Coordinates of C-alpha atoms and ligand atoms in Angstrom, one line a residue:
M167 CA 0.0 0.0 0.0
A168 CA 1.4 3.5 -0.9
R169 CA 2.2 5.6 2.1
C170 CA 2.3 9.3 2.4
C171 CA 3.1 11.4 5.5
G172 CA 3.1 8.2 7.5
C173 CA -0.4 7.0 6.5
S174 CA -2.5 5.8 3.5
V175 CA -3.2 7.7 0.3
R176 CA -6.8 8.3 1.4
C177 CA -5.6 9.7 4.7
C178 CA -3.2 11.9 2.8
C179 CA -6.0 13.3 0.7
W180 CA -7.9 14.1 3.8
L181 CA -4.9 15.8 5.3
L182 CA -4.5 17.9 2.1
L183 CA -8.2 18.8 2.2
L184 CA -8.0 19.7 5.9
T185 CA -5.0 21.9 5.2
L186 CA -6.8 23.7 2.4
V187 CA -9.8 24.3 4.6
A188 CA -7.6 25.6 7.4
L189 CA -5.9 27.9 5.0
A190 CA -9.3 29.2 3.7
V191 CA -10.5 29.8 7.2
T192 CA -7.4 31.6 8.1
A193 CA -7.6 33.8 5.0
T194 CA -11.2 34.7 5.8
V195 CA -10.4 35.6 9.4
V196 CA -7.4 37.7 8.2
F197 CA -9.7 39.4 5.7
I198 CA -12.4 40.1 8.3
R199 CA -9.8 41.5 10.7
Y200 CA -8.5 43.7 8.0
R201 CA -12.0 44.8 7.0
N202 CA -12.8 45.7 10.6
G203 CA -9.7 47.8 11.0
G204 CA -8.0 45.2 13.3
Q205 CA -11.0 44.7 15.6
V206 CA -12.4 41.2 15.5
F207 CA -16.1 41.8 16.2
P208 CA -18.1 38.7 16.4
L209 CA -19.1 37.4 12.9
P210 CA -22.6 38.3 11.9
G211 CA -24.9 35.5 10.9
V212 CA -27.8 35.7 8.4
P213 CA -29.1 39.3 8.2
D214 CA -32.6 40.2 9.1
P215 CA -33.5 43.3 7.1
K216 CA -36.4 44.3 9.3
Y217 CA -34.3 44.8 12.4
A218 CA -31.4 46.1 10.5
E219 CA -33.6 48.8 9.0
A220 CA -35.0 49.7 12.5
L221 CA -31.5 49.8 13.8
A222 CA -30.5 52.4 11.2
V223 CA -33.5 54.5 12.4
A224 CA -32.8 54.1 16.1
L225 CA -29.2 55.2 15.8
Q226 CA -30.2 58.5 14.4
F227 CA -31.5 59.7 17.7
F228 CA -27.9 60.1 18.9
Q229 CA -27.4 62.6 16.2
V230 CA -30.5 64.5 17.2
Q231 CA -29.3 64.6 20.8
K232 CA -25.8 65.9 20.3
S233 CA -24.6 68.9 22.1
G234 CA -21.6 71.0 21.1
K235 CA -20.1 71.9 17.8
L236 CA -21.5 69.4 15.3
V237 CA -19.3 67.6 12.8
N238 CA -20.9 66.3 9.6
N239 CA -24.3 67.0 10.9
E240 CA -27.1 65.4 8.8
I241 CA -30.1 66.5 10.8
P242 CA -31.3 69.5 8.9
W243 CA -33.0 71.2 12.0
R244 CA -30.0 70.7 14.3
G245 CA -27.0 73.0 14.7
D246 CA -24.3 73.9 17.2
S247 CA -25.4 74.5 20.8
A248 CA -24.0 74.7 24.4
L249 CA -20.6 75.6 23.1
D250 CA -19.7 77.3 26.5
D251 CA -20.7 74.3 28.7
G252 CA -17.9 73.8 31.2
K253 CA -16.3 77.2 30.7
E254 CA -16.8 78.3 34.3
A255 CA -14.5 75.5 35.4
K256 CA -12.2 76.0 32.4
L257 CA -13.3 72.7 31.0
D258 CA -14.8 71.8 27.6
L259 CA -18.0 70.1 28.4
S260 CA -19.7 71.1 25.2
K261 CA -20.0 67.6 23.8
G262 CA -22.1 64.8 25.3
M263 CA -25.8 64.4 24.7
Y264 CA -29.0 65.9 25.9
D265 CA -30.9 63.6 28.2
A266 CA -34.3 63.6 26.7
G267 CA -36.7 66.3 25.3
D268 CA -34.9 68.8 27.5
H269 CA -31.4 70.1 27.4
M270 CA -30.0 68.7 30.6
K271 CA -26.8 66.7 30.6
F272 CA -27.3 64.3 33.5
G273 CA -24.1 62.3 34.0
F274 CA -25.9 59.3 35.6
T275 CA -28.0 58.5 32.6
L276 CA -25.5 59.7 30.0
A277 CA -22.9 57.3 31.4
F278 CA -25.5 54.4 31.4
T279 CA -26.2 55.2 27.7
G280 CA -22.4 54.9 27.1
T281 CA -22.2 51.6 28.9
M282 CA -25.1 50.1 27.0
L283 CA -24.0 51.4 23.6
S284 CA -20.5 49.9 24.3
W285 CA -22.0 46.6 25.4
S286 CA -24.1 46.5 22.2
V287 CA -21.0 47.1 20.0
L288 CA -19.0 44.5 21.9
E289 CA -21.6 41.8 21.4
Y290 CA -23.0 42.8 18.1
G291 CA -20.5 45.0 16.4
G292 CA -20.3 42.4 13.6
A293 CA -24.1 42.6 12.9
M294 CA -23.9 46.4 13.1
G295 CA -21.1 46.4 10.6
A296 CA -23.1 44.1 8.2
A297 CA -26.0 46.5 8.5
K298 CA -23.6 49.4 7.8
Q299 CA -24.4 50.9 11.2
R300 CA -21.3 50.4 13.2
D301 CA -19.8 53.8 12.2
A302 CA -22.9 55.5 13.5
A303 CA -22.7 53.7 16.8
M304 CA -19.0 54.5 17.2
D305 CA -19.5 58.1 16.3
A306 CA -22.2 58.4 19.1
L307 CA -20.0 56.6 21.5
G308 CA -17.0 58.8 20.9
W309 CA -19.1 61.9 21.4
M310 CA -20.1 60.7 24.8
M311 CA -16.7 59.5 25.8
D312 CA -15.0 62.8 24.9
F313 CA -17.4 64.5 27.2
L314 CA -16.8 62.0 30.1
I315 CA -13.0 62.2 29.8
N316 CA -13.3 66.0 30.1
A317 CA -15.7 65.7 33.0
H318 CA -13.1 63.9 35.0
P319 CA -10.2 66.4 35.4
S320 CA -8.6 64.9 38.5
D321 CA -8.8 61.7 40.5
D322 CA -11.5 62.6 42.9
V323 CA -13.5 65.1 40.9
L324 CA -16.2 64.3 38.4
Y325 CA -18.6 66.8 36.8
I326 CA -22.0 65.0 36.9
Q327 CA -24.4 67.5 35.5
V328 CA -24.5 70.5 33.1
G329 CA -27.6 72.7 33.4
D330 CA -30.0 73.5 36.1
P331 CA -33.0 71.1 35.8
K332 CA -35.4 73.6 37.3
A333 CA -34.4 76.4 35.0
D334 CA -34.2 74.1 32.0
H335 CA -37.6 72.6 32.5
K336 CA -39.2 76.0 32.8
C337 CA -38.0 76.9 29.3
W338 CA -39.3 75.6 26.0
E339 CA -36.8 76.4 23.3
R340 CA -34.4 75.0 20.7
P341 CA -31.0 74.0 22.1
E342 CA -29.4 76.2 19.4
T343 CA -31.0 79.3 20.9
M344 CA -31.0 78.5 24.6
S345 CA -29.9 81.4 26.8
E346 CA -30.3 80.3 30.4
K347 CA -27.3 79.7 32.7
R348 CA -25.6 76.3 32.5
P349 CA -24.3 75.7 36.0
L350 CA -22.1 72.7 36.7
T351 CA -22.5 70.1 39.4
K352 CA -19.5 68.0 40.6
I353 CA -18.9 65.2 43.0
T354 CA -15.8 65.3 45.2
T355 CA -14.5 63.4 48.3
K356 CA -16.7 65.6 50.5
A357 CA -19.7 65.5 48.1
P358 CA -19.7 61.8 47.0
G359 CA -21.6 60.1 44.3
S360 CA -20.5 56.4 44.1
D361 CA -23.4 55.6 41.8
V362 CA -22.6 58.1 39.2
A363 CA -18.9 57.7 39.5
A364 CA -19.1 53.9 39.2
E365 CA -21.5 54.1 36.3
T366 CA -19.1 56.4 34.5
A367 CA -16.3 53.9 35.3
A368 CA -18.4 51.2 33.8
A369 CA -19.0 53.2 30.7
M370 CA -15.4 54.0 30.2
A371 CA -14.2 50.5 30.9
A372 CA -16.7 49.1 28.4
A373 CA -15.8 51.7 25.8
S374 CA -12.1 51.0 26.4
L375 CA -12.8 47.4 25.1
V376 CA -14.6 48.7 22.1
Y377 CA -11.6 50.9 21.1
K378 CA -8.9 48.4 22.2
H379 CA -8.0 47.3 18.6
I380 CA -9.1 50.5 16.9
N381 CA -7.4 53.3 18.9
G382 CA -5.1 52.0 21.5
T383 CA -4.2 55.4 22.9
Y384 CA -7.9 56.4 23.4
S385 CA -8.7 52.9 24.8
S386 CA -5.9 53.2 27.4
S387 CA -6.9 56.7 28.4
L388 CA -10.5 55.5 28.9
L389 CA -9.4 52.5 31.0
D390 CA -7.2 54.7 33.1
H391 CA -10.1 57.1 33.9
A392 CA -12.3 54.1 34.6
E393 CA -9.9 52.6 37.2
R394 CA -9.4 55.9 39.0
L395 CA -13.1 56.6 39.0
F396 CA -13.9 53.2 40.4
A397 CA -11.3 53.7 43.2
F398 CA -12.9 57.1 44.0
A399 CA -16.5 55.7 43.9
D400 CA -15.5 52.8 46.2
K401 CA -13.5 54.8 48.7
H402 CA -15.8 57.8 49.1
R403 CA -19.2 56.3 49.3
G404 CA -22.5 57.8 49.0
S405 CA -25.4 58.3 46.6
Y406 CA -25.3 61.4 44.5
T407 CA -29.0 62.0 45.1
R408 CA -28.4 62.0 48.8
T409 CA -25.5 64.4 48.3
F410 CA -27.7 66.6 46.2
P411 CA -31.3 66.0 47.4
E412 CA -32.7 68.5 45.0
L413 CA -31.7 66.1 42.2
S414 CA -33.8 63.2 43.5
A415 CA -36.8 64.7 41.6
Y416 CA -35.1 63.6 38.4
Y417 CA -33.0 60.4 38.4
N418 CA -33.2 59.3 41.9
S419 CA -30.6 56.6 42.5
T420 CA -32.1 54.1 44.9
T421 CA -28.7 52.7 45.9
Y422 CA -25.1 53.0 44.8
Q423 CA -23.9 49.4 45.5
D424 CA -25.4 48.0 42.3
E425 CA -23.3 50.4 40.3
L426 CA -20.1 49.4 42.2
L427 CA -20.7 45.7 41.3
W428 CA -21.5 46.6 37.7
A429 CA -18.4 48.8 37.3
A430 CA -16.2 46.1 38.9
S431 CA -17.6 43.5 36.5
W432 CA -16.8 45.8 33.5
L433 CA -13.4 46.5 34.8
Y434 CA -12.7 42.8 35.2
H435 CA -13.6 42.3 31.5
A436 CA -11.5 45.3 30.5
T437 CA -8.4 44.4 32.5
G438 CA -8.6 40.7 33.3
N439 CA -7.5 41.7 36.8
R440 CA -8.9 39.1 39.2
S441 CA -9.2 41.6 42.0
Y442 CA -12.2 43.2 40.2
L443 CA -13.9 39.9 39.8
S444 CA -13.3 39.1 43.5
Y445 CA -14.8 42.5 44.4
A446 CA -18.0 41.5 42.7
T447 CA -18.2 37.9 43.6
G448 CA -16.9 38.0 47.2
K449 CA -18.3 39.8 50.2
N450 CA -19.7 42.8 48.2
G451 CA -21.7 40.5 46.0
K452 CA -23.2 38.7 48.9
E453 CA -24.0 41.9 50.7
Y454 CA -25.3 44.0 47.9
G455 CA -26.1 41.8 45.0
D456 CA -29.4 40.5 46.4
L457 CA -28.4 37.3 44.5
G458 CA -31.2 34.8 44.1
N459 CA -33.8 37.5 43.5
P460 CA -34.5 38.3 39.9
R461 CA -34.9 42.0 39.1
Y462 CA -35.5 44.2 36.2
F463 CA -32.6 46.0 34.6
S464 CA -32.8 49.8 34.3
W465 CA -30.8 53.1 34.6
D466 CA -31.3 52.8 38.4
D467 CA -30.8 49.1 39.0
K468 CA -27.9 47.5 37.4
R469 CA -28.1 44.1 39.1
A470 CA -29.7 42.0 36.3
G471 CA -27.2 43.5 33.9
T472 CA -24.3 42.6 36.2
E473 CA -25.7 39.0 36.5
V474 CA -25.8 38.6 32.8
L475 CA -22.4 40.2 32.2
L476 CA -20.8 38.0 34.8
S477 CA -22.6 34.9 33.6
R478 CA -20.6 35.5 30.4
V479 CA -17.6 34.5 32.3
S480 CA -19.3 31.3 33.5
F481 CA -20.6 30.4 30.1
F482 CA -17.2 30.6 28.4
A483 CA -14.9 29.5 31.3
S484 CA -13.2 26.1 30.6
D485 CA -14.3 23.4 33.0
G486 CA -12.0 23.1 36.0
S487 CA -10.6 26.6 35.6
D488 CA -10.4 28.9 38.7
V489 CA -13.3 31.0 37.6
A490 CA -15.5 28.0 36.8
Q491 CA -15.1 27.0 40.5
D492 CA -15.9 30.5 41.8
E493 CA -18.9 30.1 44.0
G494 CA -19.9 33.7 43.9
L495 CA -19.8 33.7 40.2
G496 CA -22.1 30.7 40.2
S497 CA -24.6 32.7 42.3
Y498 CA -24.6 35.4 39.7
K499 CA -25.2 32.9 36.9
D500 CA -28.0 31.2 38.9
T501 CA -29.7 34.6 39.4
A502 CA -29.3 35.4 35.7
D503 CA -31.1 32.2 35.0
A504 CA -33.9 33.3 37.3
V505 CA -34.1 36.6 35.5
M506 CA -34.5 34.8 32.2
C507 CA -37.2 32.6 33.7
I508 CA -39.4 35.6 34.6
L509 CA -39.0 36.8 31.1
L510 CA -40.1 33.6 29.4
P511 CA -43.9 33.8 29.0
E512 CA -44.3 30.0 29.4
S513 CA -42.3 29.6 32.6
D514 CA -44.1 29.2 36.0
T515 CA -42.5 32.4 37.3
A516 CA -43.4 34.5 34.2
A517 CA -43.9 38.2 34.9
F518 CA -47.0 40.1 34.0
R519 CA -47.5 41.2 30.4
T520 CA -50.2 43.2 28.7
E521 CA -52.8 41.7 26.6
G522 CA -50.8 42.8 23.6
G523 CA -47.8 40.8 25.0
L524 CA -45.6 43.6 26.4
L525 CA -43.7 42.9 29.6
Y526 CA -45.1 45.6 31.9
V527 CA -43.2 46.9 34.9
A528 CA -43.9 50.6 35.3
E529 CA -46.1 53.1 33.8
W530 CA -43.6 56.0 33.5
N531 CA -41.5 55.3 30.4
S532 CA -43.0 51.8 30.2
L533 CA -40.9 50.6 27.3
Q534 CA -37.6 50.9 29.1
H535 CA -38.0 47.6 31.1
P536 CA -39.3 45.4 28.4
V537 CA -36.6 46.7 25.9
A538 CA -33.8 46.3 28.5
S539 CA -35.0 42.9 29.4
A540 CA -35.3 41.8 25.8
F541 CA -31.7 42.9 25.2
L542 CA -30.5 40.8 28.1
A543 CA -32.5 37.8 26.8
A544 CA -31.0 38.2 23.3
V545 CA -27.5 38.3 24.8
Y546 CA -28.2 35.4 27.1
S547 CA -29.6 33.3 24.3
D548 CA -26.4 34.0 22.3
Y549 CA -24.2 33.0 25.3
M550 CA -26.2 29.8 25.5
S551 CA -25.8 29.0 21.8
A552 CA -22.2 30.0 21.5
S553 CA -21.1 28.0 24.5
G554 CA -23.1 25.0 23.7
K555 CA -24.8 25.1 27.1
T556 CA -28.2 25.3 25.4
E557 CA -30.6 24.3 28.2
L558 CA -32.2 26.6 30.8
T559 CA -34.3 25.1 33.6
C560 CA -37.1 27.1 35.2
S561 CA -38.8 25.4 38.2
G562 CA -38.4 22.0 36.5
K563 CA -39.4 23.1 33.0
S564 CA -36.7 23.2 30.3
F565 CA -36.2 26.0 27.9
R566 CA -33.8 26.7 25.0
A567 CA -31.9 29.6 23.6
A568 CA -34.5 29.9 20.9
D569 CA -37.2 30.5 23.5
L570 CA -35.3 33.5 24.8
R571 CA -34.7 34.9 21.4
K572 CA -38.4 34.5 20.6
F573 CA -39.2 36.6 23.7
A574 CA -36.7 39.2 22.6
K575 CA -38.2 39.4 19.2
S576 CA -41.8 39.6 20.6
Q577 CA -40.8 42.8 22.5
A578 CA -39.0 44.3 19.6
D579 CA -42.0 43.5 17.3
Y580 CA -44.4 45.1 19.8
V581 CA -42.3 48.3 19.8
L582 CA -42.1 48.4 16.0
G583 CA -45.9 48.3 15.5
D584 CA -47.1 44.7 16.2
N585 CA -49.4 46.0 19.0
P586 CA -53.0 46.8 19.6
M587 CA -52.5 50.5 18.6
K588 CA -50.7 49.4 15.4
L589 CA -48.3 52.1 16.3
S590 CA -44.5 52.1 16.0
Y591 CA -43.1 53.5 19.2
L592 CA -39.8 54.1 17.4
V593 CA -40.2 57.5 15.7
G594 CA -39.4 57.4 12.0
Y595 CA -39.9 53.6 11.7
G596 CA -43.0 52.4 9.8
D597 CA -46.0 54.3 8.6
S598 CA -47.5 55.2 11.9
Y599 CA -45.6 56.6 14.9
P600 CA -46.1 59.4 17.4
Q601 CA -46.2 62.9 15.9
R602 CA -46.1 65.0 19.0
V603 CA -43.1 63.6 20.8
H604 CA -42.2 65.7 23.9
H605 CA -39.0 67.1 22.5
R606 CA -38.2 70.8 22.5
G607 CA -36.0 70.8 19.4
A608 CA -38.4 68.7 17.3
S609 CA -41.4 70.8 18.3
I610 CA -40.1 74.2 17.2
P611 CA -39.4 75.1 13.6
A612 CA -35.7 75.5 12.9
D613 CA -35.9 79.2 11.9
V614 CA -37.8 80.3 15.1
D615 CA -36.0 81.8 18.1
T616 CA -38.4 81.6 21.0
G617 CA -35.9 82.4 23.8
C618 CA -37.1 80.6 26.9
N619 CA -40.7 81.2 26.2
G620 CA -41.7 79.0 23.3
Q621 CA -44.5 77.3 25.2
E622 CA -46.9 77.8 22.4
W623 CA -45.0 75.1 20.6
L624 CA -45.4 72.8 23.5
K625 CA -49.1 73.4 23.8
T626 CA -50.1 73.3 20.1
P627 CA -52.0 70.2 19.0
K628 CA -50.3 70.3 15.7
P629 CA -47.7 67.6 14.9
N630 CA -44.0 68.4 15.5
P631 CA -42.5 70.3 12.5
N632 CA -39.3 68.2 12.8
V633 CA -39.1 64.4 13.2
A634 CA -37.0 63.3 16.1
T635 CA -35.9 60.2 14.1
G636 CA -34.9 57.3 16.3
A637 CA -36.6 58.5 19.4
L638 CA -38.1 55.6 21.4
V639 CA -40.9 57.2 23.3
G640 CA -42.0 56.2 26.8
G641 CA -44.7 53.8 25.5
P642 CA -48.2 52.5 26.2
F643 CA -50.3 52.2 29.3
K644 CA -51.0 48.8 30.9
N645 CA -54.1 48.5 28.7
D646 CA -51.9 48.9 25.6
S647 CA -53.2 52.4 24.8
F648 CA -51.2 55.5 24.1
I649 CA -52.0 59.2 23.9
D650 CA -50.0 61.1 21.3
D651 CA -50.0 64.4 23.2
R652 CA -46.8 66.5 23.7
E653 CA -47.5 67.2 27.3
N654 CA -48.0 63.6 28.1
V655 CA -44.4 63.1 29.4
R656 CA -44.8 59.7 30.9
Q657 CA -45.8 58.2 27.5
N658 CA -44.4 60.6 24.9
E659 CA -41.0 61.7 26.0
A660 CA -37.9 60.2 24.4
T661 CA -34.8 59.6 26.3
T662 CA -31.3 59.0 25.1
Y663 CA -30.8 56.0 27.3
N664 CA -33.9 54.4 25.8
S665 CA -32.2 54.6 22.5
A666 CA -29.1 52.8 23.7
L667 CA -31.4 50.0 24.9
I668 CA -33.3 49.6 21.7
V669 CA -30.1 49.9 19.6
G670 CA -28.7 47.0 21.7
L671 CA -31.8 44.9 21.2
L672 CA -32.1 45.6 17.4
S673 CA -28.4 44.9 16.8
G674 CA -28.9 41.6 18.6
L675 CA -31.7 40.7 16.3
A676 CA -30.3 42.2 13.1
S677 CA -28.7 38.9 12.2
T678 CA -28.7 35.4 13.5
S679 CA -25.9 36.0 15.8
S680 CA -23.1 34.2 17.6
V681 CA -21.3 36.3 20.2
A682 CA -17.5 36.1 20.6
Q683 CA -16.2 34.0 23.5
S684 CA -14.1 36.8 24.8
L685 CA -14.8 40.6 24.9
S686 CA -11.1 41.5 24.6
Ligands
NAG144 C1 -7.7 58.2 18.7 O1 -8.7 58.9 19.4 C2 -8.3 60.3 19.6 C3 -9.4 60.9 20.4 O2 -10.6 60.8 19.8 C4 -8.1 61.0 18.3 O3 -7.7 62.3 18.5 C5 -7.0 60.3 17.5 O4 -6.9 60.8 16.2 C6 -7.4 58.8 17.3 N1 -6.3 58.1 16.7 C7 -6.6 57.2 15.7 C8 -5.3 56.5 15.2 O5 -7.7 57.0 15.2
NAG145 C1 -35.0 58.4 46.4 O1 -34.6 57.1 46.8 C2 -34.4 57.0 48.2 C3 -33.8 55.7 48.5 O2 -34.5 54.6 48.0 C4 -35.8 57.2 48.9 O3 -35.6 57.1 50.3 C5 -36.3 58.6 48.5 O4 -37.6 58.7 49.0 C6 -36.4 58.7 47.0 N1 -36.8 60.1 46.7 C7 -37.6 60.3 45.7 C8 -37.9 61.8 45.5 O5 -38.2 59.5 45.0
NAG146 C1 -5.5 44.8 40.0 O1 -6.3 45.9 40.5 C2 -6.1 46.3 41.8 C3 -7.1 47.2 42.2 O2 -7.1 48.3 41.4 C4 -4.6 46.8 41.9 O3 -4.3 47.1 43.2 C5 -3.7 45.7 41.4 O4 -2.4 46.3 41.4 C6 -4.1 45.2 40.0 N1 -3.2 44.1 39.7 C7 -2.6 44.0 38.5 C8 -1.8 42.8 38.3 O5 -2.6 44.9 37.7
NAG147 C1 -56.1 52.8 29.6 O1 -55.5 53.2 30.8 C2 -55.3 54.6 30.9 C3 -54.4 54.9 32.1 O2 -54.7 54.1 33.2 C4 -56.7 55.2 31.1 O3 -56.6 56.6 31.3 C5 -57.5 55.0 29.8 O4 -58.8 55.4 30.0 C6 -57.5 53.5 29.6 N1 -58.1 53.2 28.2 C7 -59.0 52.3 28.0 C8 -59.5 52.2 26.6 O5 -59.4 51.6 28.9

C-alpha cells in the first residue's frame, strides 16, 4: 500500500483537504480582521432586514441629541449648541448628549447610555457592521466618551451635570438658541456620588474594550479614567441624590452598591485583573447583589445586567478553571437564569405582560423595562448557543436559547408596530408613529428663536415640525393604549438611554448572531 506522510493515500488526501480548509478559514479571518480595522467583532450571521432597518432608524437619535459643535451634521434642523458648557470650570463640556426632550446633561443616565452602547457594539459589532451601522454607533460613543473624559479632570472630581433642571424645565426652546445659565455640578471626596462615578467607570471600561483594537491610545486613556473613577467611587461612598437631594426629583438613585458591582464587572472584562472579579463575587456580591432574587434592569438598578455580564464568564470558562469554580460567580449565573425565567412567558415564574404581549413593569417610560429585558434575553440566548450550554431550567421546566430569542423578538416587534395600537413607538420607523413627541428641538421650527418662552410650541395640538428620528418614546399604558400628546411626558418623551437599549436589542436581532467567547 502506498504511504504518504506516514499514512494511507486516502488519509493523505484528507490531510490535504483539511490543510486547504484551514488555509481558507485563516484567510477569511485575516480578511475580516482587515475589514474591521483590526478589531475582530463577532461574525454576523444571516441578516434580518427588518431589524437592520429599524437599527438604522434608532441610531439617528444620537445625532438628534448631540450637544456642542456638530461635525458632519445630517439632521437639517440641528445646529451647534451649548458651546460654552464647562467654561466656568475652564473645561470643555460642550459635547455629550441631551438627556431627553430637555437640554440637561445628566451624568448618571449619560454614562449608562455609554455603557449600554458599548455593550451592544462589543456583542453585536459584527451585525452592526453588516447593516452598515457600526460607524454611526462608534460616532455616538466617541461623542459621549470625549465628554466623560473632560468631565473627570482629576482623580476625585467628576462633573456629573450640566444645566439646572429647574431652569431648564421652565423653558421651551431649541438647544441652538437657549440662553439660560448652564451651571455645573460636581462630586468630590466631600460630596460623594458612588453611583454616578461607578456608572461612569463602567461606561469608560466598556468603551475601552470597544476601542482596544481600533485606537489604543484612546482605549488606554478610557481605561485609566475608569480605574481611577472606580477607586474614587469605592473609597468615598454615597449616593449622588443623597448628596444633592434636589436632584432626587429627576433620576433618583435608589442605591449605589449596584453600580459598584456593575463597574467592577466591566473592569474585570476590560483588564482581566482578578481583584475586580473578586470584588463583585466576594463579600460585596453577597451583601449588595441580592443574589437569588430576579430583578429588572434599568438606569437605576444594574443588578440584572451585572448578573448577565458576569454569567458571560461562567458560560465561556473552561471546565475546571479557577473562575469555573468561583462560587460567587455561580450565584450570579443562577440569578441570571432566574431573570430569564421571569421573562419567558411559558415559565411558571413568568412576569406580568399586557394583553398585547408587552412585559409591563412601570407606567412611566413603560418601554424601558421590556426593551432592556429583551436585550438581556437576546444576549443570554447567544451566550447559550455560542457556549453549547443550550438548556435553561425554570422550576423544573426546560427552555432553550431559541425561546429567549423568541421573547426578545416579541418585545421588539411590539415596539415596531405589532401591538393593539398598530403604532410604532420608534419614531421614524414604519407608517405610523407618534407625531407629538415631547421634545423641544423637534417641536419648534428651525428658523424660530423663542428664547425661553416657546411654550406655544409645547401646547399646540399640531404635529411636530421636525421628526426626532430614532426616538423611542415612553410607551403604552398597561391596557396597551397610548395618547400622542406633547404634554404627556410619561408616555411621549424620548430619552437618550432608551435609544441605547433599543439599539442593543435591534443589533442583537439584526442577524442570527453568535457572540464572541471573549470581549477582549
Ligand atoms: C484616537 O482617538 C483620539 C481621540 O478621539 C483621536 O484624537 C485620534 O486621532 C485617534 N487616533 C486614531 C489613530 O484614530
Ligand atoms: C429616592 O430614593 C431614596 C432611597 O431609596 C428614597 O428614600 C427617597 O424617598 C427617593 N426620593 C424620591 C424623590 O423618590
Ligand atoms: C488589580 O487591580 C487592583 C485594584 O485596582 C490593583 O491594586 C492591582 O495592582 C491590580 N493588579 C494588577 C496585576 O494589575
Ligand atoms: C387605559 O389606561 C389609561 C391609564 O390608566 C386610562 O386613562 C385609559 O382610559 C384606559 N383606556 C381604556 C380604553 O381603557
